[in-house]
CSV table of C-alpha atoms and ligand atoms in Angstrom, one decimal:
chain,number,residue,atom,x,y,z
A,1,UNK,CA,-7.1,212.3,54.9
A,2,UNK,CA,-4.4,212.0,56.8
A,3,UNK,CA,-4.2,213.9,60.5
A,4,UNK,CA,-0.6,214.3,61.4
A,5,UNK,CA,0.0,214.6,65.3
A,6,UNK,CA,3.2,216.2,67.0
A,7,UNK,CA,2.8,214.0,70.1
A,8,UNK,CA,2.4,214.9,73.3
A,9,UNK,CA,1.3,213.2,76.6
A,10,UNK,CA,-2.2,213.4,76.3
A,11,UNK,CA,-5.2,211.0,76.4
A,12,UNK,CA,-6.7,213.2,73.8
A,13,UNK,CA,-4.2,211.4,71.3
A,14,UNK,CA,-4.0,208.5,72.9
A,15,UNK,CA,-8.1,207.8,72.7
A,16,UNK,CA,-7.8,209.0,69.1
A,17,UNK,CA,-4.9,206.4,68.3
A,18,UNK,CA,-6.4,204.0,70.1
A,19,UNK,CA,-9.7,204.2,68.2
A,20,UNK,CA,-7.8,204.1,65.0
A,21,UNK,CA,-5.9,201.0,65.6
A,22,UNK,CA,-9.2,199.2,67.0
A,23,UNK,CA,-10.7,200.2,64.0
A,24,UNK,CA,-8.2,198.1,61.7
A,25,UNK,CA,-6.7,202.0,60.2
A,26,UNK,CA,-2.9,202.4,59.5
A,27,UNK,CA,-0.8,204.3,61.7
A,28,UNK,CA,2.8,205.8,61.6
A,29,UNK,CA,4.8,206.2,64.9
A,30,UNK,CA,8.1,206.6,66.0
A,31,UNK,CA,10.9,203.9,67.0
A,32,UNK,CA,14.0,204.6,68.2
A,33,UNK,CA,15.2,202.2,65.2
A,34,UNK,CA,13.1,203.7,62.3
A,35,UNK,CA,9.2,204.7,62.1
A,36,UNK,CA,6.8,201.9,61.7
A,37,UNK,CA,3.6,201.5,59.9
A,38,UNK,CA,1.2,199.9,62.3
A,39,UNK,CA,-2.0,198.0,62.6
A,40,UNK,CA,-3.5,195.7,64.6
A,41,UNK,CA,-1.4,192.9,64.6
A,42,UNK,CA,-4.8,190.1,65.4
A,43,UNK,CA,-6.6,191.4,62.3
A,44,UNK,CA,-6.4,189.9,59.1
A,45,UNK,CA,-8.2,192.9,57.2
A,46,UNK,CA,-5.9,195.3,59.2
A,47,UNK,CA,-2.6,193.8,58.3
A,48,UNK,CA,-3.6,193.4,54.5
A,49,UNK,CA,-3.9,197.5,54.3
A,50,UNK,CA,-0.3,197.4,55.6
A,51,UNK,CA,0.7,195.4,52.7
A,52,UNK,CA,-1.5,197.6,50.1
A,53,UNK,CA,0.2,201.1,51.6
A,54,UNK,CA,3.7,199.5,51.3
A,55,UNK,CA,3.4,197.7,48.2
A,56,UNK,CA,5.0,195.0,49.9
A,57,UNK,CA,5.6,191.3,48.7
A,58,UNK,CA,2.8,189.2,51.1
A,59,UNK,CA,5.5,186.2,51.1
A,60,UNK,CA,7.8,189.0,53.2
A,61,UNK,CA,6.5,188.9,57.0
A,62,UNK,CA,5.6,191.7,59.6
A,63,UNK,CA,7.1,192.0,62.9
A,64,UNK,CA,4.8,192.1,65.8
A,65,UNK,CA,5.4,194.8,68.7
A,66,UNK,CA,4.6,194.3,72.0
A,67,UNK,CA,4.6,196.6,75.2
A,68,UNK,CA,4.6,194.5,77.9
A,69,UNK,CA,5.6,191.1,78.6
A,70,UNK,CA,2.2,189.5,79.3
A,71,UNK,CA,1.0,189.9,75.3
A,72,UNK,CA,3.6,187.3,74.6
A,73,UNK,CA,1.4,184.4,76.4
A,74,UNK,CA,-1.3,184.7,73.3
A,75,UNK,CA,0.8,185.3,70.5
A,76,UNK,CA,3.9,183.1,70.8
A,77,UNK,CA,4.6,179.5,72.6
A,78,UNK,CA,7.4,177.1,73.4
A,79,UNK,CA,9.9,179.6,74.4
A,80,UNK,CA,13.1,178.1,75.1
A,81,UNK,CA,15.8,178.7,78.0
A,82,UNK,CA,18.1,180.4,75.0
A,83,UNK,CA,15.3,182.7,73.5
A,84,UNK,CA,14.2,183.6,77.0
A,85,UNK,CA,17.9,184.9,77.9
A,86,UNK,CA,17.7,186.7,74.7
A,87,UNK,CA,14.7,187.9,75.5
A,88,UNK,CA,15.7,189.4,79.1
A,89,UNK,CA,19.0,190.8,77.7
A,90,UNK,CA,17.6,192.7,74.9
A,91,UNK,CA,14.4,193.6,75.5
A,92,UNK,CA,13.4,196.4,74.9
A,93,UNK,CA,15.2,197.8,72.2
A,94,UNK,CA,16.6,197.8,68.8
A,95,UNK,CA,16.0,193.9,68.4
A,96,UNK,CA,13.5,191.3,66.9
A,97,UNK,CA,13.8,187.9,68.1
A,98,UNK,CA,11.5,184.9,65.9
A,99,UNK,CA,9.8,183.0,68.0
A,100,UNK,CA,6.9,179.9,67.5
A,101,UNK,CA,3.7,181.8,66.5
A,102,UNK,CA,-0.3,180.6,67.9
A,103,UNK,CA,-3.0,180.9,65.5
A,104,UNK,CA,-4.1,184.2,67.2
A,105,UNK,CA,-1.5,185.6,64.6
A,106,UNK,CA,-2.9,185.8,60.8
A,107,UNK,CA,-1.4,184.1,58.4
A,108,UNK,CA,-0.9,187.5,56.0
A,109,UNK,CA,1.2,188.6,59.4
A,110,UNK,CA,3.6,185.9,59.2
A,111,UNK,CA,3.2,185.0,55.4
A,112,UNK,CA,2.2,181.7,56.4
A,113,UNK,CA,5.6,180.8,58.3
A,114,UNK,CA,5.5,179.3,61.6
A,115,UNK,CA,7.1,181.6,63.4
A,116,UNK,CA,6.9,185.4,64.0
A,117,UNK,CA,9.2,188.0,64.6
A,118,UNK,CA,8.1,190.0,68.3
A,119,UNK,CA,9.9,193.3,68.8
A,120,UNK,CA,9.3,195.2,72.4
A,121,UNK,CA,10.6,198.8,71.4
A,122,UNK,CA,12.4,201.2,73.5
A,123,UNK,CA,10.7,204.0,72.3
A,124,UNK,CA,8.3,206.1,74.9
A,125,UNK,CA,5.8,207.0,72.3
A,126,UNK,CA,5.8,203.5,70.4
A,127,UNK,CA,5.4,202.1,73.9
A,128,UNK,CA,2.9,204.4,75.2
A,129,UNK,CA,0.8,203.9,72.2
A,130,UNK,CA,0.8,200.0,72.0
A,131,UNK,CA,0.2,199.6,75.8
A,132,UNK,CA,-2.6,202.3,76.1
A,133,UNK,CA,-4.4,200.0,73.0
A,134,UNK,CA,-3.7,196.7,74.4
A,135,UNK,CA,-3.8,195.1,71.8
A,136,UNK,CA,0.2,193.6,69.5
A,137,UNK,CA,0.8,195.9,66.7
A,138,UNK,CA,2.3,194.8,63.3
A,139,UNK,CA,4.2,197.0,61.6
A,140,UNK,CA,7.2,197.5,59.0
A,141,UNK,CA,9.2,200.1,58.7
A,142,UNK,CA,7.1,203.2,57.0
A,143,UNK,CA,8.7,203.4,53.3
A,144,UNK,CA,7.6,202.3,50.3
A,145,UNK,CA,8.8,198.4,49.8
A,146,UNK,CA,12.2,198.8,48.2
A,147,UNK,CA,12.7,202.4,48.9
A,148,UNK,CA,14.9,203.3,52.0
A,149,UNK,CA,13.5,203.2,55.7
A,150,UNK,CA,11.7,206.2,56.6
A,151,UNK,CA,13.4,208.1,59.6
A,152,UNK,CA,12.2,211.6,58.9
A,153,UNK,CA,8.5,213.0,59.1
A,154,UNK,CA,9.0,214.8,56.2
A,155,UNK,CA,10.4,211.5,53.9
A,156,UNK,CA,7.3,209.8,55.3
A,157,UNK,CA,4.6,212.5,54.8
A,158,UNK,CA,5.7,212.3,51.3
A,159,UNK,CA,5.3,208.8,50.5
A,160,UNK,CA,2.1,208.2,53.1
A,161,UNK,CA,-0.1,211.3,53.4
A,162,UNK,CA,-3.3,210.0,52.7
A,163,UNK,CA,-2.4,206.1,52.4
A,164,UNK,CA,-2.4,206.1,56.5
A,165,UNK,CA,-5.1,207.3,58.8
A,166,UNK,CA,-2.4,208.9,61.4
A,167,UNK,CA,1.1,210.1,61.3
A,168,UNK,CA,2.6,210.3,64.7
A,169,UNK,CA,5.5,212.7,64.3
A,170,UNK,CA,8.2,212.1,67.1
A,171,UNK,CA,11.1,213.7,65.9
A,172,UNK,CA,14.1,212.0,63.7
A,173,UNK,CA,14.6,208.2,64.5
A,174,UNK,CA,17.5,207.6,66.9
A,175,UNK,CA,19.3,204.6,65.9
A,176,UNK,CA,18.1,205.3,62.0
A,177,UNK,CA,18.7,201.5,60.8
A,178,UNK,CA,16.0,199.0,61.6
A,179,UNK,CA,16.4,196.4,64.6
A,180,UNK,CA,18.6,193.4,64.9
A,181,UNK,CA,16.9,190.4,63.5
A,182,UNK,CA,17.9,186.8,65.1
A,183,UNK,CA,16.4,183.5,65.6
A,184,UNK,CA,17.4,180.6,67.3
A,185,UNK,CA,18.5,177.7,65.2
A,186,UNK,CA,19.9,174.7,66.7
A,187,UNK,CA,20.3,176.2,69.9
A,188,UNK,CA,22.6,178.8,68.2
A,189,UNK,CA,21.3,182.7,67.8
A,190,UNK,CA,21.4,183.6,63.9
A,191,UNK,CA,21.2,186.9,62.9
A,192,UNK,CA,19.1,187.0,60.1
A,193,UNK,CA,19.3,190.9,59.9
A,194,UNK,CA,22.3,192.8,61.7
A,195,UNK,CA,21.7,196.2,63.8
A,196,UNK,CA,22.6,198.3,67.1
A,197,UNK,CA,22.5,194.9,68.9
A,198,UNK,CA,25.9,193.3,67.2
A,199,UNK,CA,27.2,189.9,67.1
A,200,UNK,CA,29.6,190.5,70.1
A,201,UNK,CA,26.4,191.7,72.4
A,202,UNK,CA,25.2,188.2,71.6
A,203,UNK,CA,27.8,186.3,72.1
A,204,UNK,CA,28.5,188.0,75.6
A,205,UNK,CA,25.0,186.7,77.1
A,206,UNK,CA,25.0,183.3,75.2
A,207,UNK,CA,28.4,182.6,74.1
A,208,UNK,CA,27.8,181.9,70.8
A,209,UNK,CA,26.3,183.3,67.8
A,210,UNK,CA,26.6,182.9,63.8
A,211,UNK,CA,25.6,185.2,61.0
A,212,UNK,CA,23.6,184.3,58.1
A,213,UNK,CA,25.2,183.8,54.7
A,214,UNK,CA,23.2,186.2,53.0
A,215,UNK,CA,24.1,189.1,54.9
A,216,UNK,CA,25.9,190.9,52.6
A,217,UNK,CA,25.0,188.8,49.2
A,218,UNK,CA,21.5,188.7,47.5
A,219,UNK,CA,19.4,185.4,49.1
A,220,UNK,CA,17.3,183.4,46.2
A,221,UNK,CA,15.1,180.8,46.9
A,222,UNK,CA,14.2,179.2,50.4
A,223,UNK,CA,15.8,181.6,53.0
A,224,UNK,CA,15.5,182.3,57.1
A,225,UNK,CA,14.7,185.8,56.8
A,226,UNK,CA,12.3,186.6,53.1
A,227,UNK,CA,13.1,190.3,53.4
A,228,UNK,CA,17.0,189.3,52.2
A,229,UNK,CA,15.2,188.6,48.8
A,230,UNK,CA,14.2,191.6,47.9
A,231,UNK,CA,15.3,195.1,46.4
A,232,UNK,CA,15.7,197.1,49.7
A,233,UNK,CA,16.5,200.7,50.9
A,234,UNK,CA,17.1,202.2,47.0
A,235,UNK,CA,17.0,205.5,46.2
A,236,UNK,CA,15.9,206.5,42.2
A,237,UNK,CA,19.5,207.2,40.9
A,238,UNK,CA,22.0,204.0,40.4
A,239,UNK,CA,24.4,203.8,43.6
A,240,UNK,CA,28.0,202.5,43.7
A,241,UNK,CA,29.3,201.6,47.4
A,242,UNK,CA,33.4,201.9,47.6
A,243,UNK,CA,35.4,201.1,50.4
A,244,UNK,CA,39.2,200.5,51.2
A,245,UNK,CA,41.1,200.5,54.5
A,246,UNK,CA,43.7,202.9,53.3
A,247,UNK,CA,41.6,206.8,52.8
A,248,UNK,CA,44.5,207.3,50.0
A,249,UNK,CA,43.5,204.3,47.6
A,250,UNK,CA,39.6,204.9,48.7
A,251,UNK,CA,39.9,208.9,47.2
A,252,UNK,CA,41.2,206.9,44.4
A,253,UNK,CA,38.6,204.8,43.7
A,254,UNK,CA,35.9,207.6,43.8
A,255,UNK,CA,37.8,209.8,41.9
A,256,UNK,CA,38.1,207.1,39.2
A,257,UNK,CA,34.4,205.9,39.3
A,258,UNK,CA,32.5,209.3,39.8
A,259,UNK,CA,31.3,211.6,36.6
A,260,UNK,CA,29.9,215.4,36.3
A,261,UNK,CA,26.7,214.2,37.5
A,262,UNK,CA,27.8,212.2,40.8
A,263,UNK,CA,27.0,212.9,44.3
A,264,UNK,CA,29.1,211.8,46.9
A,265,UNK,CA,28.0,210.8,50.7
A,266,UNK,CA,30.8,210.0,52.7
A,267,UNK,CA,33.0,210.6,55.9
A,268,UNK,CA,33.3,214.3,57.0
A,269,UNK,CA,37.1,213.6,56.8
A,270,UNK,CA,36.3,213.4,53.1
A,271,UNK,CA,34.2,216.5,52.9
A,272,UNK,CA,36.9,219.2,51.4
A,273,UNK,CA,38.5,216.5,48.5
A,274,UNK,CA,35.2,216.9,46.5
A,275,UNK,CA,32.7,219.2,45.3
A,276,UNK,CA,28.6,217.6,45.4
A,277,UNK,CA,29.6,216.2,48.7
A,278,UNK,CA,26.9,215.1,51.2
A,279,UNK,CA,28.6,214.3,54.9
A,280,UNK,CA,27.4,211.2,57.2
A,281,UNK,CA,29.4,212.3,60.1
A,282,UNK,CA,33.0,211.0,61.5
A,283,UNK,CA,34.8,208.0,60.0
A,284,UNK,CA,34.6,206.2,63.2
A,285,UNK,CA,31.0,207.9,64.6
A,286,UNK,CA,28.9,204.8,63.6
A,287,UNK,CA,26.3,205.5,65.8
A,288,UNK,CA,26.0,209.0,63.6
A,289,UNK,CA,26.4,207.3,60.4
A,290,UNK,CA,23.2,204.9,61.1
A,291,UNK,CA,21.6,207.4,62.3
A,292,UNK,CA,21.6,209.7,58.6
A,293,UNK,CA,22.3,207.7,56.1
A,294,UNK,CA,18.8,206.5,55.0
A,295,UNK,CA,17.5,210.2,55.6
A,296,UNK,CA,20.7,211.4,53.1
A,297,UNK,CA,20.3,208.5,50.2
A,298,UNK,CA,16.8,210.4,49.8
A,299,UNK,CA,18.4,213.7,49.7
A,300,UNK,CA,21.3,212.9,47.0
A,301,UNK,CA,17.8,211.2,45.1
A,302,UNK,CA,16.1,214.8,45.1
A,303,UNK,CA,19.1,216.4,43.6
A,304,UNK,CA,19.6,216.1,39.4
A,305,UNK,CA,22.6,213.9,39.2
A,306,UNK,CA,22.5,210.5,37.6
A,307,UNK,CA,25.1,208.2,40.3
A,308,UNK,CA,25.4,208.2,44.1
A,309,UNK,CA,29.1,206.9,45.3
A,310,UNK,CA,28.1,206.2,48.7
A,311,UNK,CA,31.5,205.4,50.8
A,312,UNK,CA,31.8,202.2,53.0
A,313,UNK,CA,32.7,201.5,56.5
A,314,UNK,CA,34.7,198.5,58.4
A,315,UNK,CA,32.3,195.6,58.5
A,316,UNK,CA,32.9,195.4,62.0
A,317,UNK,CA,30.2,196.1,65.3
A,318,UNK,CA,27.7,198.6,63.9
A,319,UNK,CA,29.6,198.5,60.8
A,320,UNK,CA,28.2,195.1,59.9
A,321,UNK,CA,24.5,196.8,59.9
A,322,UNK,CA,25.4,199.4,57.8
A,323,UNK,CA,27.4,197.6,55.6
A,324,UNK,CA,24.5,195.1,55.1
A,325,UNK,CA,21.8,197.9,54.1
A,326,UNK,CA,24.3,199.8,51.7
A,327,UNK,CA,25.5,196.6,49.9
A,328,UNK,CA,21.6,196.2,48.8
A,329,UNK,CA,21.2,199.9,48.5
A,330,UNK,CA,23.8,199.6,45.7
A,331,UNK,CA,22.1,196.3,44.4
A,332,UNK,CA,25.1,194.5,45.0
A,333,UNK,CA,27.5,197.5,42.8
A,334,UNK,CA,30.3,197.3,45.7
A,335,UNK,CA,33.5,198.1,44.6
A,336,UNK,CA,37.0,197.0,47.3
A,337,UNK,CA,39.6,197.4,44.6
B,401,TXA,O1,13.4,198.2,63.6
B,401,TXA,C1,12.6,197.5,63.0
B,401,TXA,O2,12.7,196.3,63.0
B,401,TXA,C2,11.5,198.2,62.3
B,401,TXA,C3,10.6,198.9,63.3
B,401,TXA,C4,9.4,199.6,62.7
B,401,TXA,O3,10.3,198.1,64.4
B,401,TXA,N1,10.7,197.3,61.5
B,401,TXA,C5,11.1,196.7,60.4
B,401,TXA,O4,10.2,195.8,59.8
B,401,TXA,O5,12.2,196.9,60.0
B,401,TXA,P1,10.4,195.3,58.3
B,401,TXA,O6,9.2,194.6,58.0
B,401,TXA,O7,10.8,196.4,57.4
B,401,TXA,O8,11.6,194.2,58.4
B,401,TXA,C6,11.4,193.0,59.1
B,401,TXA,C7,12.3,192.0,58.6
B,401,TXA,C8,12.1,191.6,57.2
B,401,TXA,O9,13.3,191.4,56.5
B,401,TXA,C9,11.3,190.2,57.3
B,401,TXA,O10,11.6,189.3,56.2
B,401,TXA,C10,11.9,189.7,58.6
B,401,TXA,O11,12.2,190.8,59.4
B,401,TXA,N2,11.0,188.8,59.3
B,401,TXA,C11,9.8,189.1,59.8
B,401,TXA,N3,9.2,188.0,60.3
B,401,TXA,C12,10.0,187.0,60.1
B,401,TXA,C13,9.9,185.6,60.4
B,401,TXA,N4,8.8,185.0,61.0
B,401,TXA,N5,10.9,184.8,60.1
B,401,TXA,C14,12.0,185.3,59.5
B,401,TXA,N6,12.2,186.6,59.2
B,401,TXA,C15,11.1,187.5,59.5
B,402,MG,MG1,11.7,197.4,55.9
């Protein structure tokens, strides 16, 4: 069974949390990126159950999260001068940085890598919860692997009642796309994974910063970041991602793609040219669009239609993020022309 609490302040939730975690059980809280699905992050047995609820690939990592500064002494080592500036500019919030893992971290945790990803959230309750156990907690976003990131309680009571001990409810995720992953290579940051932290934020405190290839194509083989491998925030139907510059030419190119059985999610510009229309908020509002669009891909799925024409945004800031999760939404079906 799973017991679903709307949190509030109290130790009474806390102890019962707290007892859960200790006892190697799953538990869902709240991020301000997306919801996680936690466990104790120093037990093997725990971590596995992550893995089993999920369906996730074990050669795809977990990120640790950490509440405090002092739980990165057991966990990681040989910090360097650029990681620790990364470290003190973004920390907490919406960002993961990889750093050189001790054995205290399982193997299953970091699929036998050397490294492991640390995320200090900026989130009261994921906060609250990890320092009031003590203890580094491991945990993905809460979807099913290859469906999208789960954002909204009622999303993740579907997929996870009764696969997770506990379901901390905290209200819709803020930020809605999961953290900004990086890791220093060669003295350079790399961002592995693009979010709310953009390339310009990182290039302000270091003065450089690259990209990795893969963002926006599918990875094979030996890559930085395993996740890029994969199938990755898909709803049921097949998905078609169309962008152009110019709204004129990009009405077009829905008009020309979409059939009787299409939903559309797009810009609220958009909203009165067609009819099964889903809205993620203002053309330029990329804050909003991150913010819904995981929680709407499952709402076009629900509907009976047989093709979602999800509409693109400029790959540019936030943009980059969003661009990156629809492009593998869409399996790579992204149409420019
Ligand atoms: O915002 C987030 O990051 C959310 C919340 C819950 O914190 N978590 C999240 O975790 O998105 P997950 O497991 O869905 O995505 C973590 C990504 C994966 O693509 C994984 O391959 C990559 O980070 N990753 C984890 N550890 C890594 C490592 N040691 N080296 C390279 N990539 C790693
Ligand atoms: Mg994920």
């Amino acid at each position: 069974m799973t017991k679903i609490i709307y949190y509030k302040n109290k130790t009474k939730y806390l102890d019962l949390i707290k007892n859960n975690l200790l006892n190697n059980n799953l538990v869902i809280f709240p991020t301000e990126t997306v919801y996680g699905i936690g466990a104790n992050a120093l037990s093997k047995e725990a971590v596995n159950k992550i893995f089993k609820a999920k369906g996730r690939q074990t050669d795809n990592p977990l990120i640790v999260h950490i509440s405090n500064f002092d739980m990165l002494k057991n966990i990681t080592t040989d910090i360097n001068e650029i990681e620790q500036k990364l470290i003190d500019a973004f920390m907490p919030g919406p960002f993961t940085l990889i750093l050189k893992k001790t054995n205290k971290i399982p193997t299953n945790v970091s699929a036998n890598l050397d490294t492991v990803g640390i995320r200090f959230p900026d989130n009261e309750i994921a906060r609250k919860i990890i320092e009031y156990t003590n203890i580094p907690i491991a945990a993905p976003s809460a979807n099913i692997s290859s469906k999208p990131s789960g954002t909204n309680i009622k999303d993740i009571k579907k997929e996870f009642k009764n696969k997770v001990n506990i379901i901390v409810d905290g209200g819709p995720s803020k930020i809605g796309i999961e953290s900004t992953v990086v890791k220093v290579i060669d003295d350079i940051p790399t961002i592995l994974r693009p979010g709310k932290i953009t390339p310009e934020d990182i290039k302000e405190v270091i003065g450089i910063v690259k990209i990795d290839d893969n963002i926006y194509k599918k990875a094979t083989g030996i890559v930085a970041s395993p996740g890029m491998k994969y199938k990755h925030y898909a709803p049921d139907a097949k998905c078609i991602l169309i962008y152009n510059e110019d709204n004129n030419k990009l009405i077009k190119l829905i008009d020309k793609h979409k059939n009787k059985k299409t939903i559309i999610i797009g810009c609220e510009e958009n909203k009165k040219i067609f009819k099964n229309y889903l809205s993620y908020g203002n053309k330029n509002n990329l804050d909003k669009i991150s913010h819904n669009i995981f929680h709407l891909l499952r709402k076009a799925d629900k509907k009976n239609i047989d093709l979602i024409i999800i509409e693109g945004v400029k790959k540019e800031g936030l943009g980059i993020a969003i661009m990156n999760r629809l492009i593998r939404t869409c399996n790579y079906n992204y149409i420019e022309k």
